[in-house]
Amino acid sequence: MLLIRRLWLLPSIVIFLTLYYLYRYTFPSVQPIDRDARLEIRPERYPVRSYAQLPTGTAQQLPKLQHDFTPETKEQMAERVKRQAAIKEAFLHSWKGYKDFAWKQDEIAPLSAAYRNPFGGWGASLVDTMDTLWMMGLKEEFAECVEAIKDIDFTTNTEDVVNVFETTIRYLGGLLSAYDVSDGQYPALLSKTIELANILYITFDTPNRLPVTRWHWRQSVAGMPLHPSKTTLLAEIGSMSVEFTRLAQLTGDAKWFDAVDRITDLLYKGQDETKVPGLWPTLVDAEKGQFPYNHFTLGGMADSTAEYLPKQYMLLGGLDDRYKVMYHKLITAAQKYLFYRPLVPGNRNILLSGNAGLDEQGEVTTELQGQHLTCFASGMVGIASKIFNRPGEMRVAKQLMDGCVWAYNSTPTGLMPETFHVASCHVGTDVPSGDACDWTELKWLEAVARQHGTHAGIPGKSLAESGKALIDQYALLPAYTMWGDNRYILRPEAIESVFIMYRLTGERSHLDTAWTMWDSISKACRTPIAYGGVSDVRVRPPAQSDRMESFWLAETLKYFYLVYAEPTEWSLDHWVLNTEAHFLQRPRAGEILSRLPVRRVPRR
């Protein structure tokens, strides 16, 4: 147990290294800050001699994703339409708050009616929300946003450090999607996308052409050279492929694809060389192009690198098998080391996704953590089970979704916390033996005591007695062994997977699952101005927080709305969704990938 506990000092080490990295690059030894500084495109220090090209040939006919839905009854349609109208009303309420108090800023503060600019002050909520506006039929508001984005100045930024990943998924992805879903009717959107992409491309001008993901952009204004970091987050380097590839398809400019294809090469060649082969660690040494670290997860700081494997494969029309190979290795390792069955009342056959790493004996050990961020995995596994012809894993996808639904339903507010620890009866996706997963209170009590370590027990008491004391001390709910981050911050990952699993399977029970989730979110999070997260999902009524991130409008409300759309609208067979739920057109079978202009895609 001591060795296991030492292993899970690693998340703290990861956080320390990350904070050190952020400090280092937020406060470098450069000249005093010039608030009037502006970026300009300069000759590259390390120019590319030959660009990697989009795969040659024509897009393949990939397996169908969407279920063949049967016609619904009048009663079912009436209920679906009523629920969708309620979601749209919540969106309009949120959008009005943003328009009234934070227009052209990044975020509205939903309690104080102030605004925040954590993403550079370029209007993150505005750009992030445009495709949602279009999907909801709010075309006048969409056109107003098109006019507003013309005024964004991407050569300057309110933040000293630009998060290149967040800028890519929210801004670049948002602009690309707005252009795609509106059938290319607004050329200014593509022009603005290219303008931003040229700015972001500066971060790739490093000796090995791997990007600086936390960019002190004033260094580039001053003409200083850039170098990738030894402690780069996996998600931040591995989750730009979809956006830059789509831009290459729209413009015919290979440099955008070349930039991210080099990262794909790094991932592909290094996947078998990590401490847990098949998985990439949470931190990457981008300076050396190596993976020396010992913390593995599909959760925070790593998640969307895995998510993009089947999505990039679809966007490239099935012509690059590297993504299929990488996904096969990743999901094989994840099913062995990351996915686990929690021990819960009622003996529910569900899965959660934890963390892994090597202990001091060199054995892979699983940490029984749950994260809201890992709830995307159900949708990823479900899509990949069809695209990569892995039908047996649809069961795993459903169990992962059910695990997140359980986490929502297990708290007094009906909301899932950001992070937590639970008891487990089995690691892996194979069938547990005997009665290992039969719930008893004794098993839970002993799991609580083990989670906290024998030193946390009461001297002279049994494990069960120690566990009971710890449960009382920390007010633990059944199945939980340790609290973590008890907030709910309007995250979309759980409803994302419910939406995707509904579209893949056609099971109408998902509509009621989504509505139960929505009812809890609406009751806890609505404010007079918009919607805000809550500080503690264990407390009813919970205290609200004064922040509404742009993903509430871009992702969470969009997924809820689309759950109750006519199920052939915005079909997964026509679109790839980036990790911010931005819809990008998929190539049709037989299309040439070297240049794919926007074409009108039927909503149905």
XYZ file of C-alpha atoms in Angstrom:
604
model
C 0.000 0.000 0.000
C 2.862 2.382 0.793
C 4.289 1.846 -2.682
C 0.923 2.502 -4.241
C 0.511 5.679 -2.208
C 3.965 6.828 -3.318
C 2.972 6.191 -6.902
C 0.071 8.558 -6.539
C 2.317 11.345 -5.453
C 2.856 11.595 -9.212
C -0.234 13.752 -9.867
C 1.144 16.263 -7.359
C 4.503 16.157 -9.114
C 2.762 16.658 -12.454
C 0.903 19.656 -11.081
C 4.090 21.090 -9.575
C 5.973 20.734 -12.851
C 3.095 22.268 -14.755
C 2.860 25.234 -12.395
C 6.619 25.695 -12.591
C 6.414 25.595 -16.363
C 3.623 28.138 -16.422
C 5.529 30.415 -14.024
C 8.699 30.101 -16.049
C 7.018 31.069 -19.268
C 4.725 33.663 -17.766
C 7.618 35.605 -16.228
C 10.628 35.156 -18.509
C 13.660 37.402 -18.348
C 12.675 39.747 -21.153
C 12.258 43.480 -21.497
C 9.419 45.232 -19.617
C 6.008 44.487 -21.109
C 4.940 46.746 -23.963
C 1.160 46.906 -23.808
C 1.052 48.285 -27.352
C 3.043 45.364 -28.753
C 1.827 43.825 -31.995
C 2.837 40.574 -33.653
C 4.019 40.518 -37.226
C 4.840 37.666 -39.572
C 8.625 37.477 -39.942
C 10.904 35.173 -41.923
C 11.160 31.846 -40.125
C 14.303 30.818 -38.261
C 13.685 27.161 -39.026
C 11.826 27.047 -42.333
C 10.341 23.797 -43.590
C 12.106 22.492 -46.658
C 9.362 20.137 -47.791
C 5.791 20.039 -46.506
C 4.014 16.792 -45.676
C 1.040 16.531 -48.014
C -2.495 15.430 -47.333
C -2.932 11.737 -48.152
C -3.283 11.120 -51.853
C -6.228 9.299 -53.332
C -9.921 9.530 -52.728
C -11.777 9.243 -49.437
C -12.936 5.748 -48.551
C -16.476 4.660 -47.819
C -16.267 4.410 -44.040
C -18.721 2.433 -41.904
C -21.980 4.179 -41.091
C -22.159 5.764 -37.649
C -25.752 6.899 -37.278
C -28.409 4.430 -36.233
C -31.297 3.908 -38.669
C -33.979 5.542 -36.571
C -37.577 4.370 -36.841
C -40.302 7.023 -37.119
C -41.403 8.373 -33.749
C -44.996 8.621 -32.569
C -46.800 11.954 -32.303
C -46.496 11.764 -28.529
C -42.765 11.104 -28.690
C -42.274 13.971 -31.132
C -44.276 16.375 -28.957
C -42.207 15.519 -25.891
C -38.918 15.805 -27.797
C -39.840 19.178 -29.286
C -40.953 20.481 -25.891
C -37.676 19.490 -24.313
C -35.664 21.013 -27.135
C -37.569 24.281 -26.707
C -36.606 24.323 -23.030
C -32.934 23.930 -23.933
C -33.169 26.710 -26.499
C -34.760 28.999 -23.910
C -31.822 28.328 -21.577
C -29.440 29.111 -24.410
C -31.194 32.376 -25.206
C -31.101 33.322 -21.530
C -27.356 32.654 -21.428
C -26.698 34.414 -24.724
C -28.662 37.489 -23.638
C -26.574 37.718 -20.481
C -23.413 37.594 -22.565
C -24.721 40.122 -25.078
C -25.937 42.531 -22.392
C -22.889 42.485 -20.123
C -19.891 40.973 -21.916
C -20.314 41.470 -25.665
C -17.044 40.921 -27.529
C -15.328 39.822 -24.300
C -14.372 36.234 -23.512
C -16.850 35.379 -20.749
C -19.762 36.692 -18.760
C -19.629 36.475 -14.965
C -23.150 35.168 -14.357
C -23.571 36.487 -10.802
C -21.817 39.863 -10.843
C -22.565 40.779 -14.493
C -18.865 41.510 -14.931
C -16.763 40.026 -17.711
C -13.506 38.099 -17.897
C -10.896 37.682 -20.614
C -8.960 34.482 -19.806
C -8.545 33.608 -23.488
C -6.954 36.750 -24.799
C -9.907 39.107 -25.016
C -10.776 38.102 -28.573
C -14.359 37.242 -27.685
C -14.089 33.529 -26.888
C -17.805 33.104 -26.134
C -18.736 34.978 -29.306
C -16.567 32.848 -31.601
C -17.221 29.619 -29.718
C -20.990 30.034 -29.983
C -21.429 30.832 -33.668
C -22.144 27.320 -34.914
C -24.609 26.799 -32.043
C -26.449 29.933 -33.157
C -26.673 28.590 -36.696
C -27.930 25.190 -35.581
C -30.643 26.817 -33.495
C -31.820 28.859 -36.465
C -30.610 32.175 -35.016
C -29.291 33.442 -38.329
C -29.529 37.174 -37.548
C -27.477 36.728 -34.402
C -24.995 34.656 -36.426
C -24.633 37.431 -38.998
C -24.080 39.933 -36.182
C -21.232 37.748 -34.913
C -19.697 37.624 -38.388
C -19.521 41.419 -38.370
C -18.076 41.439 -34.867
C -15.260 39.015 -35.638
C -13.984 41.314 -38.389
C -12.814 43.648 -35.625
C -10.767 41.051 -33.705
C -7.081 41.963 -33.671
C -5.142 38.705 -33.452
C -1.787 40.542 -33.372
C -2.231 41.496 -29.708
C -3.607 39.807 -26.621
C -4.768 40.742 -23.150
C -2.926 37.746 -21.659
C 0.843 37.589 -21.332
C 0.801 33.892 -22.237
C -1.321 32.437 -25.029
C -2.546 28.883 -24.576
C -2.155 27.642 -28.148
C -4.345 24.574 -27.583
C -7.264 26.535 -26.141
C -6.926 29.121 -28.897
C -6.979 26.366 -31.498
C -10.026 24.487 -30.218
C -12.142 27.541 -29.305
C -11.153 30.220 -31.822
C -9.713 28.361 -34.807
C -12.225 25.537 -34.442
C -15.066 27.982 -33.867
C -14.283 29.991 -36.982
C -13.825 26.895 -39.140
C -17.103 25.430 -37.932
C -19.002 28.664 -38.464
C -17.710 28.676 -42.036
C -18.574 25.007 -42.583
C -22.066 24.926 -41.057
C -23.068 28.084 -42.943
C -22.043 26.439 -46.231
C -19.255 28.960 -46.867
C -21.700 31.860 -47.248
C -19.444 34.203 -45.261
C -15.937 34.436 -46.801
C -14.850 36.708 -43.944
C -14.933 33.696 -41.655
C -12.322 31.816 -43.657
C -10.212 34.949 -44.057
C -10.249 35.476 -40.313
C -9.401 31.799 -39.744
C -6.314 32.108 -41.958
C -5.343 35.317 -40.179
C -5.411 33.562 -36.809
C -3.704 30.442 -38.150
C -0.785 32.526 -39.421
C -0.355 33.941 -35.931
C -0.479 30.498 -34.310
C 1.952 29.155 -36.900
C 4.665 31.310 -35.328
C 4.702 28.868 -32.388
C 5.837 26.056 -34.715
C 9.016 27.933 -35.664
C 11.259 25.934 -33.345
C 14.354 23.799 -34.026
C 12.330 20.565 -34.258
C 9.127 22.224 -35.553
C 7.171 21.088 -32.461
C 5.113 23.983 -31.138
C 5.430 26.083 -28.035
C 2.037 25.439 -26.451
C 2.235 28.096 -23.723
C 3.431 31.039 -25.781
C 4.835 34.215 -24.285
C 3.932 36.024 -27.459
C 5.821 39.210 -26.638
C 9.014 37.190 -26.988
C 8.083 36.781 -30.635
C 7.284 40.479 -30.925
C 10.832 41.138 -29.692
C 12.242 38.676 -32.217
C 13.359 36.117 -29.642
C 13.696 32.462 -30.717
C 11.190 29.895 -29.451
C 11.907 26.452 -28.009
C 9.358 23.770 -27.094
C 9.131 22.841 -23.440
C 10.366 19.716 -21.663
C 7.053 19.674 -19.754
C 4.401 20.050 -22.426
C 0.932 18.742 -21.646
C -0.056 15.838 -23.877
C -3.473 17.304 -24.709
C -1.959 20.625 -25.661
C 0.452 19.199 -28.214
C -1.667 16.297 -29.432
C -5.041 17.968 -30.028
C -4.614 20.342 -32.943
C -4.682 17.898 -35.835
C -8.384 18.134 -36.704
C -8.459 21.943 -36.920
C -5.284 22.415 -38.931
C -6.145 19.529 -41.238
C -9.553 20.998 -42.034
C -7.898 24.334 -42.771
C -5.491 22.595 -45.160
C -8.454 20.994 -46.929
C -10.260 24.307 -47.277
C -7.279 26.311 -48.493
C -5.190 23.730 -50.321
C -2.175 24.990 -48.312
C -0.128 21.997 -47.160
C 1.739 23.912 -44.469
C -1.216 23.631 -42.088
C -1.315 19.849 -42.415
C 2.471 19.585 -42.257
C 2.523 21.397 -38.912
C 0.334 18.844 -37.136
C 1.503 15.818 -39.106
C 4.898 16.180 -37.444
C 3.157 15.798 -34.081
C 1.409 12.689 -35.391
C 4.798 11.256 -36.332
C 6.040 11.918 -32.803
C 3.040 10.144 -31.267
C 3.167 7.248 -33.712
C 6.877 6.545 -33.285
C 6.891 6.996 -29.526
C 3.764 5.073 -28.514
C 5.576 1.789 -27.908
C 8.480 3.447 -26.068
C 6.589 4.845 -23.080
C 6.634 3.361 -19.578
C 3.176 1.919 -20.288
C 3.311 1.020 -24.000
C 0.200 2.053 -25.866
C -0.429 5.056 -23.624
C 1.308 8.418 -23.788
C 2.140 10.099 -20.480
C 0.423 13.270 -19.342
C 3.614 15.257 -19.897
C 5.782 15.245 -23.023
C 9.366 16.397 -23.444
C 8.674 18.323 -26.638
C 12.199 19.729 -26.706
C 13.654 16.252 -27.226
C 10.540 14.662 -28.695
C 10.397 12.028 -25.940
C 7.894 10.578 -23.422
C 9.870 9.960 -20.206
C 7.161 10.660 -17.622
C 5.205 8.202 -15.488
C 1.580 9.344 -15.246
C -1.083 8.097 -17.664
C -4.722 9.059 -17.986
C -7.539 9.815 -20.406
C -8.502 12.674 -18.118
C -7.316 16.233 -17.672
C -4.168 17.319 -19.518
C -4.286 14.264 -21.842
C -7.874 13.596 -22.955
C -8.326 15.019 -26.446
C -5.139 13.480 -27.850
C -6.918 10.128 -27.656
C -10.235 11.627 -28.777
C -8.707 12.917 -32.014
C -7.441 9.536 -33.240
C -10.733 8.287 -34.770
C -11.769 11.843 -35.644
C -8.626 12.593 -37.635
C -8.985 9.225 -39.339
C -12.490 10.187 -40.484
C -11.418 13.665 -41.550
C -8.711 12.100 -43.715
C -11.231 9.794 -45.340
C -9.661 6.644 -43.877
C -6.485 7.136 -45.892
C -3.984 7.280 -43.019
C -3.831 4.046 -41.046
C -1.508 5.488 -38.401
C -4.555 6.729 -36.491
C -6.169 3.297 -36.577
C -2.943 1.679 -35.367
C -2.500 4.223 -32.568
C -6.092 3.852 -31.441
C -5.813 0.060 -31.353
C -2.756 0.240 -29.102
C -4.248 2.928 -26.896
C -7.625 1.284 -26.328
C -5.990 -2.085 -25.656
C -3.882 -0.537 -22.893
C -6.754 1.590 -21.580
C -9.017 -1.430 -21.234
C -6.311 -3.188 -19.252
C -4.983 -0.406 -17.041
C -7.311 2.635 -17.026
C -10.907 1.384 -17.141
C -12.221 -0.137 -13.935
C -15.508 -1.271 -12.485
C -16.495 0.638 -9.347
C -18.086 -1.155 -6.421
C -21.495 0.493 -6.142
C -24.824 -0.280 -4.458
C -27.071 -2.278 -6.740
C -24.083 -4.005 -8.373
C -24.324 -1.818 -11.480
C -22.119 -3.087 -14.311
C -20.518 0.252 -15.076
C -17.030 1.556 -15.832
C -14.980 4.601 -14.914
C -11.600 5.660 -16.299
C -8.765 6.205 -13.843
C -5.034 6.866 -13.967
C -2.036 4.547 -14.217
C 1.707 4.470 -13.688
C 4.582 2.233 -12.706
C 5.211 1.550 -9.027
C 8.681 1.072 -7.553
C 8.687 -2.566 -8.649
C 7.981 -1.568 -12.241
C 4.411 -2.889 -12.159
C 1.520 -0.922 -13.657
C -0.866 0.234 -10.931
C -4.259 1.848 -11.403
C -5.459 4.825 -9.394
C -9.210 4.630 -8.790
C -9.949 8.237 -9.584
C -12.981 9.467 -11.471
C -12.946 12.660 -13.537
C -15.733 14.460 -15.312
C -13.299 15.095 -18.149
C -12.994 11.363 -18.843
C -16.706 11.136 -19.651
C -15.869 11.899 -23.293
C -14.374 8.401 -23.532
C -17.735 6.699 -24.004
C -18.414 8.639 -27.187
C -14.882 8.060 -28.445
C -15.060 4.307 -27.841
C -18.522 4.119 -29.406
C -17.473 5.944 -32.572
C -14.265 3.928 -32.875
C -16.117 0.645 -32.386
C -17.921 1.353 -35.645
C -15.283 3.227 -37.630
C -12.550 0.707 -36.799
C -14.844 -2.362 -36.831
C -14.481 -3.197 -33.141
C -18.116 -4.131 -32.364
C -17.370 -5.751 -29.029
C -16.325 -2.405 -27.613
C -19.781 -0.861 -27.964
C -20.516 -2.599 -24.665
C -17.514 -0.838 -23.120
C -18.752 2.488 -24.497
C -22.142 2.004 -22.867
C -20.608 0.987 -19.535
C -18.436 4.104 -19.557
C -21.458 6.292 -20.236
C -23.401 4.530 -17.489
C -20.525 5.162 -15.086
C -20.777 8.897 -15.613
C -24.567 8.816 -15.369
C -24.189 6.972 -12.065
C -21.816 9.676 -10.811
C -24.432 12.335 -11.618
C -27.223 10.428 -9.918
C -25.142 9.586 -6.830
C -24.924 13.128 -5.413
C -27.616 15.203 -3.663
C -27.629 17.777 -6.485
C -27.651 15.229 -9.304
C -24.366 16.693 -10.581
C -21.061 14.927 -11.086
C -18.014 16.379 -9.298
C -14.869 17.301 -11.173
C -12.770 14.576 -9.470
C -13.226 11.930 -6.793
C -12.106 8.444 -5.731
C -14.302 5.372 -5.410
C -14.052 1.763 -4.356
C -13.356 -0.705 -7.147
C -14.096 -4.379 -7.516
C -12.199 -5.009 -10.763
C -9.619 -3.286 -12.980
C -10.051 -3.895 -16.698
C -12.995 -4.575 -18.976
C -12.991 -8.352 -18.773
C -15.597 -10.070 -16.608
C -14.718 -10.115 -12.886
C -14.659 -13.469 -11.159
C -17.002 -14.718 -8.469
C -18.763 -12.249 -6.212
C -16.023 -9.601 -6.359
C -18.471 -6.955 -7.545
C -21.326 -7.821 -5.205
C -21.829 -4.748 -3.028
C -21.469 -5.032 0.706
C -20.974 -2.234 3.187
C -18.001 -4.088 4.636
C -16.166 -3.998 1.288
C -16.798 -0.268 1.050
C -15.608 0.434 4.607
C -12.379 -1.460 4.024
C -11.830 0.276 0.660
C -12.163 3.666 2.377
C -9.569 2.711 4.964
C -7.165 1.466 2.279
C -7.634 4.614 0.219
C -6.510 6.770 3.127
C -3.688 4.421 4.154
C -3.264 2.423 7.317
C -1.834 5.475 9.090
C -5.261 7.103 8.755
C -6.977 4.351 10.704
C -7.742 4.339 14.393
C -5.134 2.490 16.485
C -6.462 -0.849 17.581
C -9.411 -0.688 15.205
C -10.131 -2.959 12.260
C -10.109 -1.739 8.668
C -13.893 -1.624 8.713
C -13.960 0.399 11.927
C -11.363 2.790 10.550
C -13.342 3.091 7.322
C -16.514 3.923 9.248
C -14.711 6.676 11.140
C -13.335 8.123 7.890
C -16.760 8.037 6.238
C -18.180 10.025 9.150
C -15.237 12.414 9.166
C -15.407 13.223 5.453
C -19.155 12.717 4.923
C -18.499 10.182 2.179
C -21.403 8.943 0.080
C -21.805 5.219 -0.693
C -19.065 3.925 -3.036
C -16.922 7.054 -2.611
C -13.618 6.675 -0.779
C -12.201 10.198 -1.058
C -13.452 13.559 -2.245
C -11.445 15.581 -4.723
C -12.648 18.655 -6.580
C -16.343 18.883 -5.714
C -17.286 21.562 -8.225
C -19.465 21.282 -11.299
C -18.362 23.898 -13.821
C -20.960 23.389 -16.589
C -18.869 20.710 -18.256
C -20.151 18.962 -21.419
C -18.376 15.599 -21.463
C -21.159 13.489 -19.972
C -23.951 14.866 -22.170
C -21.531 14.625 -25.132
C -21.370 10.869 -24.682
C -25.111 10.558 -24.090
C -25.704 12.412 -27.373
C -23.208 10.302 -29.308
C -24.437 7.010 -27.854
C -28.017 7.956 -28.728
C -27.021 8.697 -32.310
C -25.034 5.431 -32.528
C -27.569 3.091 -30.934
C -30.983 4.762 -31.267
C -31.898 3.764 -27.699
C -34.633 6.158 -26.601
C -33.740 5.701 -22.934
C -30.888 8.133 -23.574
C -33.454 10.914 -24.062
C -34.719 10.454 -20.507
C -31.178 10.137 -19.172
C -30.300 13.482 -20.749
C -33.441 15.117 -19.375
C -32.690 13.997 -15.824
C -29.210 15.496 -16.179
C -30.641 18.698 -17.596
C -33.180 19.058 -14.806
C -30.399 18.888 -12.216
C -28.172 21.344 -14.089
C -30.973 23.828 -14.676
C -32.105 23.833 -11.050
C -28.615 24.261 -9.650
C -26.932 26.540 -12.184
C -29.399 29.102 -13.536
C -28.811 32.693 -12.423
C -30.789 35.873 -13.197
C -28.137 36.716 -15.808
C -27.072 33.396 -17.338
C -25.794 30.080 -15.894
C -22.930 29.440 -13.508
C -21.170 26.426 -12.080
C -21.530 25.283 -8.488
C -18.851 25.042 -5.828
C -19.934 21.783 -4.172
C -22.211 19.158 -5.722
C -22.683 17.525 -2.315
C -24.621 20.476 -0.906
C -28.239 21.204 -1.749
C -28.904 23.914 -2.705
C -25.306 24.463 -3.844
C -23.516 27.799 -3.841
C -23.113 29.110 -7.394
C -19.832 30.283 -8.880
C -19.386 33.480 -10.844
C -18.072 31.946 -14.048
C -19.615 30.692 -17.284
C -16.946 29.340 -19.614
C -17.536 29.572 -23.333
C -17.921 25.791 -23.588
C -21.341 26.115 -21.917
C -22.635 27.773 -25.092
C -20.358 25.947 -27.520
C -20.693 22.415 -26.147
C -22.989 21.702 -23.227
C -26.095 23.466 -24.521
C -25.381 22.361 -28.084
C -25.251 18.691 -27.086
C -28.444 18.965 -25.043
C -30.159 20.724 -27.948
C -29.028 18.098 -30.454
C -30.131 15.225 -28.229
C -33.669 16.513 -28.823
C -33.215 17.444 -32.478
C -34.703 15.247 -35.171
C -32.028 12.530 -34.978
C -30.930 12.695 -38.608
C -30.144 16.426 -38.337
C -26.434 17.236 -38.169
C -25.623 13.588 -38.771
C -22.389 12.107 -37.451
C -21.987 10.575 -40.913
C -21.507 14.072 -42.357
C -19.531 15.827 -39.632
C -16.483 15.462 -37.388
C -16.715 17.300 -34.076
C -13.607 18.829 -32.579
C -13.091 18.654 -28.832
C -15.022 21.930 -28.410
C -18.040 20.416 -30.250
C -17.344 22.405 -33.402
C -18.756 20.682 -36.482
C -16.362 20.246 -39.413
C -17.371 18.723 -42.723
C -16.263 15.159 -43.366
C -15.158 14.193 -46.869
C -17.533 12.087 -48.885
C -16.417 8.761 -50.296
C -14.616 9.373 -53.594
C -13.628 12.994 -52.868
C -10.009 14.026 -53.356
C -8.511 15.214 -50.066
C -5.963 17.660 -51.441
C -8.588 20.386 -51.492
C -12.090 20.080 -50.102
C -14.049 23.323 -50.413
C -17.187 23.810 -48.372
C -20.228 22.255 -49.961
C -23.814 22.317 -48.893
C -24.419 19.407 -46.544
C -28.026 18.427 -45.953
C -29.133 18.807 -42.351
C -30.869 15.447 -42.601
